[in-house]
PDB file of C-alpha atoms in Angstrom:
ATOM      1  CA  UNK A   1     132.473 130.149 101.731  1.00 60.00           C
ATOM      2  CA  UNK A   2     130.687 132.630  99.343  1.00 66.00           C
ATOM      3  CA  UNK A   3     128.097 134.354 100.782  1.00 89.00           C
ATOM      4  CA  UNK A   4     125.342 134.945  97.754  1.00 96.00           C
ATOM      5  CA  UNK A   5     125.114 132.855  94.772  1.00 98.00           C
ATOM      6  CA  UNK A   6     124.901 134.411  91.630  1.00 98.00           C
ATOM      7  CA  UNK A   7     123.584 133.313  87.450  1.00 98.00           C
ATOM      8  CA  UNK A   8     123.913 135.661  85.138  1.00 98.00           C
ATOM      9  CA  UNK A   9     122.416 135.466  82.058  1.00 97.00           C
ATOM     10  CA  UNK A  10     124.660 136.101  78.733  1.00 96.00           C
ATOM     11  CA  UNK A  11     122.774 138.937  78.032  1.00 96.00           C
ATOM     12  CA  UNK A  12     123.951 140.389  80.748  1.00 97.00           C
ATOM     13  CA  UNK A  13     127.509 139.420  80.539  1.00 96.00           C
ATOM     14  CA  UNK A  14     126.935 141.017  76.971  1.00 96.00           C
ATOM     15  CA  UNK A  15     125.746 144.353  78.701  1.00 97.00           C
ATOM     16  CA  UNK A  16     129.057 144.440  80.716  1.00 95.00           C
ATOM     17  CA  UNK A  17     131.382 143.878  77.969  1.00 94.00           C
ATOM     18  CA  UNK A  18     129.808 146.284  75.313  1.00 95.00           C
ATOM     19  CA  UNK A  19     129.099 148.412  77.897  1.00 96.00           C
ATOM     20  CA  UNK A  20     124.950 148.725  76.546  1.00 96.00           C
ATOM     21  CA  UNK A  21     122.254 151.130  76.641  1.00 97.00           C
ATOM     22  CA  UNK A  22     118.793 149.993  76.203  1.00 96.00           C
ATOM     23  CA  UNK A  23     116.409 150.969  73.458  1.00 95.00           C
ATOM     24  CA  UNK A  24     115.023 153.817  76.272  1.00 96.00           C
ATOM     25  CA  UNK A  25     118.955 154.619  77.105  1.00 97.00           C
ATOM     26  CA  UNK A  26     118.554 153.111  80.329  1.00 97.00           C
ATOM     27  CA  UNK A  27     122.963 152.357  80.595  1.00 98.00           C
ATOM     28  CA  UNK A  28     122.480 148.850  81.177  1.00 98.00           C
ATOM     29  CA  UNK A  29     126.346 148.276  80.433  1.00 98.00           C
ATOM     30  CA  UNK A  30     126.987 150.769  84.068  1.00 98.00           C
ATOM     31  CA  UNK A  31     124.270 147.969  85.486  1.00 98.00           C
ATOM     32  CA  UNK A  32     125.677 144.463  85.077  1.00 98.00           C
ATOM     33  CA  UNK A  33     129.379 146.461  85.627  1.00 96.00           C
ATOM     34  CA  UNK A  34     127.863 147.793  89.206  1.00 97.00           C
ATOM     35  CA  UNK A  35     126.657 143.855  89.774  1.00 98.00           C
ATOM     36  CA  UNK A  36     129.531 142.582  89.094  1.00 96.00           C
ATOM     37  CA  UNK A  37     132.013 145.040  91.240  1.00 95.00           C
ATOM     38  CA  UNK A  38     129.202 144.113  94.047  1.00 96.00           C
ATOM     39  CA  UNK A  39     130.015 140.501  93.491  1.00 96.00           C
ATOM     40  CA  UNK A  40     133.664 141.335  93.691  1.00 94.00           C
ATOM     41  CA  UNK A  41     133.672 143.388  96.636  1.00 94.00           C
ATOM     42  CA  UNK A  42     131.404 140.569  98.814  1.00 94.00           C
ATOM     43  CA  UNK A  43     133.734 137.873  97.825  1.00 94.00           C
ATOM     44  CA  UNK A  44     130.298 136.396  96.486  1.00 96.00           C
ATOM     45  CA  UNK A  45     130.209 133.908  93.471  1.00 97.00           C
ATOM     46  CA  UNK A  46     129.345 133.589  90.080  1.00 98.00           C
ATOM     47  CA  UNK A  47     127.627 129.858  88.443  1.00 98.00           C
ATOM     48  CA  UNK A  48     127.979 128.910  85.314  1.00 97.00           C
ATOM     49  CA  UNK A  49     128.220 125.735  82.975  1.00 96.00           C
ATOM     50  CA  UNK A  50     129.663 125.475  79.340  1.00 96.00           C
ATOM     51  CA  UNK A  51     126.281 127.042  77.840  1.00 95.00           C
ATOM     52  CA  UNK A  52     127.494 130.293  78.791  1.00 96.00           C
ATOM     53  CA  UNK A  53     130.423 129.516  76.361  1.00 95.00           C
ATOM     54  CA  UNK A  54     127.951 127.812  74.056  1.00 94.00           C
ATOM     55  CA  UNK A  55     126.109 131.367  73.757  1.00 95.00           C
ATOM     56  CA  UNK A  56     129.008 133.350  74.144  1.00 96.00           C
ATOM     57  CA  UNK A  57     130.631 131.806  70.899  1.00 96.00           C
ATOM     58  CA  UNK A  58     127.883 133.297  69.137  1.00 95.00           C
ATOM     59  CA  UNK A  59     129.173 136.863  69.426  1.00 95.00           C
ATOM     60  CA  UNK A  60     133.016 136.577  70.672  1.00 96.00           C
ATOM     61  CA  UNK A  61     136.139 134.354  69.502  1.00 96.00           C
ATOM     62  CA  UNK A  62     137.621 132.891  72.416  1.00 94.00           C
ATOM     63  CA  UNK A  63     140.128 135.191  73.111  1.00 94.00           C
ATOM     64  CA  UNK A  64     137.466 137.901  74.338  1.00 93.00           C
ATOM     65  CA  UNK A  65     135.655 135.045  76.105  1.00 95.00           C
ATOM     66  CA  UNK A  66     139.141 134.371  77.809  1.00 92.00           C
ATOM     67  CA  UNK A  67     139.264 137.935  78.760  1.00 90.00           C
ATOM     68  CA  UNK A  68     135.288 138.696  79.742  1.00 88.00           C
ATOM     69  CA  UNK A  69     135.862 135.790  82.502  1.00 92.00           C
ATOM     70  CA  UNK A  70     139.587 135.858  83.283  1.00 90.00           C
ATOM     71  CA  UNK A  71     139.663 138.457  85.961  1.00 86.00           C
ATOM     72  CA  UNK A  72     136.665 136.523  87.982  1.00 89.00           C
ATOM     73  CA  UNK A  73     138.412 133.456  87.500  1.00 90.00           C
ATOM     74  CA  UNK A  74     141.975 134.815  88.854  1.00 89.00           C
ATOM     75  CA  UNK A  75     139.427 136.568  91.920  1.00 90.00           C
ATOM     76  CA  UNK A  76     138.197 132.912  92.522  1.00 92.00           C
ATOM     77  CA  UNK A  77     134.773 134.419  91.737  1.00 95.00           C
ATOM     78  CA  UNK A  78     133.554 131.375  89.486  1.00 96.00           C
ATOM     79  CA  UNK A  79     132.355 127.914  90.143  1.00 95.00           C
ATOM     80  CA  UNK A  80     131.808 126.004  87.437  1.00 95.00           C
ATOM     81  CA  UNK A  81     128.423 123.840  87.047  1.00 97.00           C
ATOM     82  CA  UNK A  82     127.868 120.468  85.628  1.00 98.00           C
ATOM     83  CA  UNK A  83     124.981 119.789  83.436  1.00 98.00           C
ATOM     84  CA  UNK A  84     123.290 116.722  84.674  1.00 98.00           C
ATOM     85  CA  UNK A  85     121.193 114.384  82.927  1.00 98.00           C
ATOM     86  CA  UNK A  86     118.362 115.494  84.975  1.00 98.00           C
ATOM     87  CA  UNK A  87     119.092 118.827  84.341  1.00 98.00           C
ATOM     88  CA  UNK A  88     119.344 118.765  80.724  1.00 98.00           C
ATOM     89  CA  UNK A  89     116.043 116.574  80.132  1.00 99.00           C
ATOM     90  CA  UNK A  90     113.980 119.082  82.169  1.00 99.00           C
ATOM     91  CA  UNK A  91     115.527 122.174  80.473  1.00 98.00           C
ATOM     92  CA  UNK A  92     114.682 120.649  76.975  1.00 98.00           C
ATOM     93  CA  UNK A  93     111.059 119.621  78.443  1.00 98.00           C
ATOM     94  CA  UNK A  94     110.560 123.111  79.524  1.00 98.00           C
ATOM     95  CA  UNK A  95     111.899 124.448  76.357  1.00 98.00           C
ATOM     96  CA  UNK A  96     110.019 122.122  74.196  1.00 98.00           C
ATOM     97  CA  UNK A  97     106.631 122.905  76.172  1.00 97.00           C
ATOM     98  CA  UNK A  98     107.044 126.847  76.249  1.00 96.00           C
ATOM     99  CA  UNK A  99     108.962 127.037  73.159  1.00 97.00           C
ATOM    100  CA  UNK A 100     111.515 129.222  74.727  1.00 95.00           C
ATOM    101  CA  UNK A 101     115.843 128.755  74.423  1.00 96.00           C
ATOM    102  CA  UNK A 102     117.203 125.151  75.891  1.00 97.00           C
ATOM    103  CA  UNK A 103     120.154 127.552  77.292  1.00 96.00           C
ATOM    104  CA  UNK A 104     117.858 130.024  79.226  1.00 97.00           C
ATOM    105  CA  UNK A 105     115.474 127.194  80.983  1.00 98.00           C
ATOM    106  CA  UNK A 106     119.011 125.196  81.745  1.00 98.00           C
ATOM    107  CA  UNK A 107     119.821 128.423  83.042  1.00 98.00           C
ATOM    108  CA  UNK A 108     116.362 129.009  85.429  1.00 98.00           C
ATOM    109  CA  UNK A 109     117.240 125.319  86.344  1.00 98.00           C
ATOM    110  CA  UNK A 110     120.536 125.534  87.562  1.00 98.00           C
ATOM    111  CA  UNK A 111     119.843 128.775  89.441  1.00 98.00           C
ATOM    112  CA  UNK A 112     116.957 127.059  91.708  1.00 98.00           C
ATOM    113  CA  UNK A 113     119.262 124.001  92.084  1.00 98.00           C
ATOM    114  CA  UNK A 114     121.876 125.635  93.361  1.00 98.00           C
ATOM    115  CA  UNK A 115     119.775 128.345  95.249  1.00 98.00           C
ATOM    116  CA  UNK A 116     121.681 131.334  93.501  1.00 98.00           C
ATOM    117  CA  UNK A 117     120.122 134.879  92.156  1.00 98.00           C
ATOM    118  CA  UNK A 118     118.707 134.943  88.539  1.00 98.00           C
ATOM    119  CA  UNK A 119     120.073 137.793  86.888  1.00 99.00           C
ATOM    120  CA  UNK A 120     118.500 138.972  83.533  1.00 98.00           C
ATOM    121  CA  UNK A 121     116.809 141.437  81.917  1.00 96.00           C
ATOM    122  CA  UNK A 122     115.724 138.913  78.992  1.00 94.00           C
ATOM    123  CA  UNK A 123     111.559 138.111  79.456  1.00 90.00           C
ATOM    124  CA  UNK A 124     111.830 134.509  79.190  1.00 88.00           C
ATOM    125  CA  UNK A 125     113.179 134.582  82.399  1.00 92.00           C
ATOM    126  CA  UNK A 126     111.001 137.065  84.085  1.00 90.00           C
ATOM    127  CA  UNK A 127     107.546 136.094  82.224  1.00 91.00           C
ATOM    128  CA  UNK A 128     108.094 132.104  81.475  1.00 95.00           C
ATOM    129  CA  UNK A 129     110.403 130.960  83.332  1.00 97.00           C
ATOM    130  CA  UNK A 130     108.698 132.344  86.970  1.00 96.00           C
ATOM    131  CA  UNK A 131     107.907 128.791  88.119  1.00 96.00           C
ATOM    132  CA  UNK A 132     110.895 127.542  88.088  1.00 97.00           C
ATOM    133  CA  UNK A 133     113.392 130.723  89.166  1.00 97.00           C
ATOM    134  CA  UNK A 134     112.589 134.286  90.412  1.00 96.00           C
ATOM    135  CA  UNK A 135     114.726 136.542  88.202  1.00 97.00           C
ATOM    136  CA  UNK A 136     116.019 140.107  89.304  1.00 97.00           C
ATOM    137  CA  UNK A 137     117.803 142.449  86.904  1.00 97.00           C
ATOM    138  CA  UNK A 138     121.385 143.935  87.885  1.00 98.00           C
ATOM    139  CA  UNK A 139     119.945 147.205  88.899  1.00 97.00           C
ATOM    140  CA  UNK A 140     117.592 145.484  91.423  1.00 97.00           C
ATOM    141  CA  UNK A 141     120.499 144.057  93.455  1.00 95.00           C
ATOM    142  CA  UNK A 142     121.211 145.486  97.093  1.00 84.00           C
TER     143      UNK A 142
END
């Protein structure tokens, strides 16, 4: 059984595979690579549903999206998430309402449903999305 539950937003994923520095050159790439040797090391695991692919597509062809979540697949660090009606309805109510992305309220949502750690940096997540999810940024992880 995995001990912590993780949800990392694709921003963060992003950070990891482009290794990123912030606008301040804060070396956010090191940070979400640190998170995600932590996640390794703990045997912990790692939620997520096709809208990470979804937003993935955006920036990568599918052979770098293969290779991004390979390695945590082979480590039997994922667990794929289904999107459920219920899900999806309040994620586009929420989005609709706040006028913030579908993806990152379906996100917050999945997170509290499956009690796992919010990981983002992006300030939908930490500013309008607080009622539904707590979010912590890689750095901030023990």
């Amino acid at each position: 059984m995995k001990k912590r539950k993780y949800l990392i937003d694709t921003c963060i994923w992003r950070d990891f595979y482009e290794n990123r520095f912030s606008k301040s050159n804060k070396p956010i790439g090191k940070y979400a690579s640190d998170l995600f040797m932590k996640i390794l090391k703990n045997n912990d695991g790692i939620l997520f549903s096709i809208s990470l692919i979804w937003e993935l597509k955006k920036d990568y062809v599918e052979e770098e999206i293969n290779n991004m979540l390979n390695f945590l697949f082979m480590n039997n660090i994922l667990i794929r998430l289904d999107i459920t009606n219920e899900e999806y309805k309040e994620a586009r109510k929420i989005s609709d309402k706040k006028n913030i992305p579908f993806v990152d309220c379906l996100n917050a949502i999945h997170a509290r449903n499956h009690k796992a750690i919010m990981i983002s940096r992006d300030v939908h997540f930490i500013k309008d999305l607080s009622h539904v999810v707590k979010t912590v940024k890689p750095e901030n992880i023990n």
